[in-house]
GROMACS .gro file of C-alpha atoms in nm:
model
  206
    1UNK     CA    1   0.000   0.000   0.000
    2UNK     CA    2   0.123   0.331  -0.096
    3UNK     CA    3   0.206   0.588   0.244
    4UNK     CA    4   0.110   0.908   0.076
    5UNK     CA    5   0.212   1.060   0.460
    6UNK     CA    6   0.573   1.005   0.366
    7UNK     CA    7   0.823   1.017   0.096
    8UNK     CA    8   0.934   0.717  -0.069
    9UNK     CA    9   1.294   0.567   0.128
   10UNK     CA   10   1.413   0.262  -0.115
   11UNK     CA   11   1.733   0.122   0.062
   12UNK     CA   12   1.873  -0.210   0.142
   13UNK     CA   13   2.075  -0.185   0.457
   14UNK     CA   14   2.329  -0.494   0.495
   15UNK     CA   15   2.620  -0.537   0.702
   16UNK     CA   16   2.902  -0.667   0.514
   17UNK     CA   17   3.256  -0.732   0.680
   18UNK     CA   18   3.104  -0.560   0.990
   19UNK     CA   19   2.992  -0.254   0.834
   20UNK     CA   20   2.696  -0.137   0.765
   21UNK     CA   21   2.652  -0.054   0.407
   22UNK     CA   22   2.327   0.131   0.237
   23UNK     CA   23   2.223   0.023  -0.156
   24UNK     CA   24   1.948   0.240  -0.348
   25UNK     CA   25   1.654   0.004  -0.469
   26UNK     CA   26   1.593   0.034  -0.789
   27UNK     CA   27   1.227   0.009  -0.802
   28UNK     CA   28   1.068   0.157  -1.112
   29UNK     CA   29   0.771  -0.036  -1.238
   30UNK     CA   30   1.015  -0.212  -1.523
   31UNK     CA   31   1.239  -0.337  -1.298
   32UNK     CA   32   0.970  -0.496  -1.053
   33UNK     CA   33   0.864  -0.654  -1.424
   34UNK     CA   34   1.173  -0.790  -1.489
   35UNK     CA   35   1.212  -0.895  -1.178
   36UNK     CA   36   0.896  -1.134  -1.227
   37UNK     CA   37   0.968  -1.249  -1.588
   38UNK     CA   38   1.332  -1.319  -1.421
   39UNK     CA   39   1.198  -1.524  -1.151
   40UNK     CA   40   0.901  -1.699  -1.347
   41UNK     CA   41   1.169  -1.815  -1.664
   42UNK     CA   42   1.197  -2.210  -1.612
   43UNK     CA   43   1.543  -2.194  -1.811
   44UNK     CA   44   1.694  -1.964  -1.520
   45UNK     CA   45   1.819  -2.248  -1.214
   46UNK     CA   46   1.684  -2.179  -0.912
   47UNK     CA   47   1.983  -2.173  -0.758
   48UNK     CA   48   2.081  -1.866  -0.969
   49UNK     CA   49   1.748  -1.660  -0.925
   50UNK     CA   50   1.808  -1.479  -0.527
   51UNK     CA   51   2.118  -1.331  -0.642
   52UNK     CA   52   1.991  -1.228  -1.034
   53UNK     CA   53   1.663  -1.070  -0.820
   54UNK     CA   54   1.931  -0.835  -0.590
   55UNK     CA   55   2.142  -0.730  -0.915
   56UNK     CA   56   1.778  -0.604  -1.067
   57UNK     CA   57   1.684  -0.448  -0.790
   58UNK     CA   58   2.025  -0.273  -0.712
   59UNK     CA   59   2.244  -0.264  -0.950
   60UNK     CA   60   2.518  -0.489  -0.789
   61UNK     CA   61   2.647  -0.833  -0.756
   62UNK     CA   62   2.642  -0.930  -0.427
   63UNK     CA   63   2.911  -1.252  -0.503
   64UNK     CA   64   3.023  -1.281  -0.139
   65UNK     CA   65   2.625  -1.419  -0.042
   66UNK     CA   66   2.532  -1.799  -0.031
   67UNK     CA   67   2.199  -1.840  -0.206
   68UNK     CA   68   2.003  -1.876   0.131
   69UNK     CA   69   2.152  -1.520   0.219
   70UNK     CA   70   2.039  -1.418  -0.081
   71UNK     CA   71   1.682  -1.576  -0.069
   72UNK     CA   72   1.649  -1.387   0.302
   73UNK     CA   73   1.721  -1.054   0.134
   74UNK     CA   74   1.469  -1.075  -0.162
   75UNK     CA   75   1.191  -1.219   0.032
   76UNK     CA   76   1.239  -0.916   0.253
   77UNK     CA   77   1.249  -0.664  -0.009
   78UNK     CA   78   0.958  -0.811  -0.178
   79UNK     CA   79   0.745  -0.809   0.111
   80UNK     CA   80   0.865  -0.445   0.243
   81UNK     CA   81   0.867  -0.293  -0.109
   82UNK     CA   82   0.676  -0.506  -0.369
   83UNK     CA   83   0.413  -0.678  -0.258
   84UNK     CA   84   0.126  -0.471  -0.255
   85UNK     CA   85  -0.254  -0.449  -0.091
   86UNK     CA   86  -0.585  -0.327  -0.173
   87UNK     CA   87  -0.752  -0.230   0.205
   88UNK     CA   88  -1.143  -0.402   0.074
   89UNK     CA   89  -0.971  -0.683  -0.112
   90UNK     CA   90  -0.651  -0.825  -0.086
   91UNK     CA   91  -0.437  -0.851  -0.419
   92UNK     CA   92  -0.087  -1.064  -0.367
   93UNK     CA   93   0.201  -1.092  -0.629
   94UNK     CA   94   0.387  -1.382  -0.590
   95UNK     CA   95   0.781  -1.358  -0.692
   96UNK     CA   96   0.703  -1.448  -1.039
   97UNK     CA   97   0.467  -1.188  -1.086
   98UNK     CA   98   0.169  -1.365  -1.114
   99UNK     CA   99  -0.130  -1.140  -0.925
  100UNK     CA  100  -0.367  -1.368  -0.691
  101UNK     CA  101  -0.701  -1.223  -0.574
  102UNK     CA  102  -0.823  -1.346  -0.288
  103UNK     CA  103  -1.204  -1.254  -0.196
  104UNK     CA  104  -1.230  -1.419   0.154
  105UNK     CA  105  -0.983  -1.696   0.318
  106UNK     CA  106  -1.208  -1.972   0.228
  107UNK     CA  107  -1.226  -1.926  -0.134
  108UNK     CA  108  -0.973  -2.073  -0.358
  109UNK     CA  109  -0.674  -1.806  -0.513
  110UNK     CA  110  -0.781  -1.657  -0.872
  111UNK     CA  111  -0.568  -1.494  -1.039
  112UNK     CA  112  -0.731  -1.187  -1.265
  113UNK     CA  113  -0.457  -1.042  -1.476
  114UNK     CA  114  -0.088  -1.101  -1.508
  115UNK     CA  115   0.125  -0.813  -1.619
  116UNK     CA  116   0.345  -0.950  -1.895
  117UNK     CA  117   0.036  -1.054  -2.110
  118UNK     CA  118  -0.203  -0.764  -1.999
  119UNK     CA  119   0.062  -0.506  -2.128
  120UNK     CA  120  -0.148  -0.350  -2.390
  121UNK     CA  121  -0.483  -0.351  -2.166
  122UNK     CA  122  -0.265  -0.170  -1.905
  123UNK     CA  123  -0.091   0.072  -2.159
  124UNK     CA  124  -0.422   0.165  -2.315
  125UNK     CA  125  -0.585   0.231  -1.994
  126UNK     CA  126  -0.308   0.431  -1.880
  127UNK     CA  127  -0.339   0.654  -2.166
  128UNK     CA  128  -0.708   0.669  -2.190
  129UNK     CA  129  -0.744   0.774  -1.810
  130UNK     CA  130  -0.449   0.935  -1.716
  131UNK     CA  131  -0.247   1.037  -1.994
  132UNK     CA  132   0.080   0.829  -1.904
  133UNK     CA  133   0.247   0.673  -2.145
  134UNK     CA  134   0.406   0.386  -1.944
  135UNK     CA  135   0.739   0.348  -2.217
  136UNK     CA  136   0.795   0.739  -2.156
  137UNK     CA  137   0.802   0.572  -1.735
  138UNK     CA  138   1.042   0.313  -1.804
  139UNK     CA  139   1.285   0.389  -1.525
  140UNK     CA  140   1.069   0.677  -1.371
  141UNK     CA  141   0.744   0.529  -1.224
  142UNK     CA  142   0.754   0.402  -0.920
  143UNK     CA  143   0.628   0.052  -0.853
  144UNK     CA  144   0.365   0.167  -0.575
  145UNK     CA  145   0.277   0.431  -0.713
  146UNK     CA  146   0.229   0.245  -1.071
  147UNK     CA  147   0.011  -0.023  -0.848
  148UNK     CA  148  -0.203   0.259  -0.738
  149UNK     CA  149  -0.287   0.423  -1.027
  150UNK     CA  150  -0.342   0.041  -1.182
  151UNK     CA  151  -0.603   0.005  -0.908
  152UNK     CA  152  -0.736   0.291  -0.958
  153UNK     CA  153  -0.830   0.294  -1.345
  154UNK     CA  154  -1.174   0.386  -1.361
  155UNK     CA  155  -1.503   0.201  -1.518
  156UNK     CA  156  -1.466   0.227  -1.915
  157UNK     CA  157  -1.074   0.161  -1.967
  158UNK     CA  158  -0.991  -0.204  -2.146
  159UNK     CA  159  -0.794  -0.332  -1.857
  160UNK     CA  160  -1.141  -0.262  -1.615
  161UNK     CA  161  -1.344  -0.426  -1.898
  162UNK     CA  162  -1.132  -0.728  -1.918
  163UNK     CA  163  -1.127  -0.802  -1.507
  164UNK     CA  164  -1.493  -0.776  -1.534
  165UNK     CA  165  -1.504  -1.036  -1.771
  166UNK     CA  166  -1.259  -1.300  -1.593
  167UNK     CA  167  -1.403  -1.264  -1.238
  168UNK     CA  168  -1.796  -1.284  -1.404
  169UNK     CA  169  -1.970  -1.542  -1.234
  170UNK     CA  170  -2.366  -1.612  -1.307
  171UNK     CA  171  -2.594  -1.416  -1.120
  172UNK     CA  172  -2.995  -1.479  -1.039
  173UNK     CA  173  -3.176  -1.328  -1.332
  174UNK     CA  174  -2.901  -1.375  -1.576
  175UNK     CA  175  -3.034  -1.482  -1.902
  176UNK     CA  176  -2.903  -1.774  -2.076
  177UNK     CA  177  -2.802  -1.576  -2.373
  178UNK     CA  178  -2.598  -1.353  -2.174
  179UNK     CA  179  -2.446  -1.622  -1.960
  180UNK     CA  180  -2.298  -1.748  -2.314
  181UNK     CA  181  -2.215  -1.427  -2.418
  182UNK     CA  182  -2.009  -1.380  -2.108
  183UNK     CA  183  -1.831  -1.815  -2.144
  184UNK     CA  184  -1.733  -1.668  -2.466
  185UNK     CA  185  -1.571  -1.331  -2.338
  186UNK     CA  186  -1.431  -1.576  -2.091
  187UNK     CA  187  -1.289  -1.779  -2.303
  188UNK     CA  188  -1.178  -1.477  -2.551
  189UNK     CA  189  -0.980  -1.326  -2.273
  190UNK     CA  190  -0.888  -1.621  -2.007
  191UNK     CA  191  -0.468  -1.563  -1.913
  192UNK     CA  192  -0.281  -1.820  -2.163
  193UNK     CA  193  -0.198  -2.036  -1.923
  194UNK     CA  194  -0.516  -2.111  -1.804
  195UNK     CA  195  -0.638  -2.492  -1.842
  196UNK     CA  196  -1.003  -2.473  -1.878
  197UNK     CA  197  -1.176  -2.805  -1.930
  198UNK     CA  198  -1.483  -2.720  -2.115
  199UNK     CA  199  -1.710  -2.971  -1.988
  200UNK     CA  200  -1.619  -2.929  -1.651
  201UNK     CA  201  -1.687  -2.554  -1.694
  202UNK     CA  202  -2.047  -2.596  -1.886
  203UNK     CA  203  -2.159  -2.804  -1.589
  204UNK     CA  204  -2.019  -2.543  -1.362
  205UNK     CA  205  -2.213  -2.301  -1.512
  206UNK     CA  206  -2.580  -2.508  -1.567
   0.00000   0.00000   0.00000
């Protein structure tokens, strides 16, 4: 959640050979995206991921770390400086990027929108309700205060439009036409990833 009380302090404090040394995060929006199509790339070991994510987000190679050090640092950052919440619902990234809604803690994780393939829903809503043009931010905007204005994007804008359609579920009084409409929208828009077994999803819809 963004602090609008306070400025914006993005530093990673570590002691190294018994000194305490201060590194600048580097935490435009890009680089948090990198970050997750860095972490989320099944041809990049595990092993090598921790200390990739700190040479994003700073600049530097931290060589003298083991990979648990590492790990310890970036979950840290992450959860101080990247993962971000919405106060009525609560909206998680996970360190590959991949955005999980969760409407109560009973209900199984959805996730609505992922920010590699939404790019040109987000761009275009950017524009249309704000006038930023999120390539003239590359290495400018902010990653909390990009996640703010992303929750904030008004009814009308593509990237709105498209949520609504992934997180539709039949109400009472929906007609069947619509309802088919909406499986096809669905369908149309559904994250590529997504395994949807058809007949499983027509009887979860009768």
């Amino acid at each position: 959640m963004l602090d609008i009380s306070r400025k914006l302090v993005d530093e990673l404090v570590l002691e190294i050979e018994g000194e305490e040394q201060i590194f600048p995060l580097l935490l435009s929006f890009d680089r948090v995206l990198k970050l997750f199509e860095m972490w989320g790339d099944e041809e990049i070991p595990e092993i090598m991921r921790p200390l990739l994510a700190l040479q994003i987000l700073t600049g530097v190679s931290f060589e003298n770390l083991t990979v648990d050090e590492a790990m310890e640092i970036v979950r840290a950052v992450f959860e101080e400086h990247i993962q971000t919440r919405k106060v009525d619902d609560e909206v998680e990234y996970d360190l590959a990027g991949n955005v999980i809604k969760t409407t109560s803690a009973d209900e199984p994780h959805k996730r609505l929108y992922n920010l590699k393939y939404d790019g040109d829903y987000v761009f275009a809503s950017f524009m249309q309700a704000y006038r930023i043009d999120l390539i003239e931010e590359i290495g400018k905007l902010h990653w909390k205060k990009f996640n703010a204005l992303l929750v904030g994007l008004p009814e009308g804008t593509k990237f709105v439009e498209v949520l609504k359609i992934r997180s539709y579920e039949p109400q009472k009084g929906d007609s069947s036409e619509y309802i088919q409409k909406m499986r096809e929208l669905q369908k149309e828009f559904r994250l590529p990833d997504e395994d949807i077994d058809d007949e499983a999803e027509e009887d979860s819809w009768d």
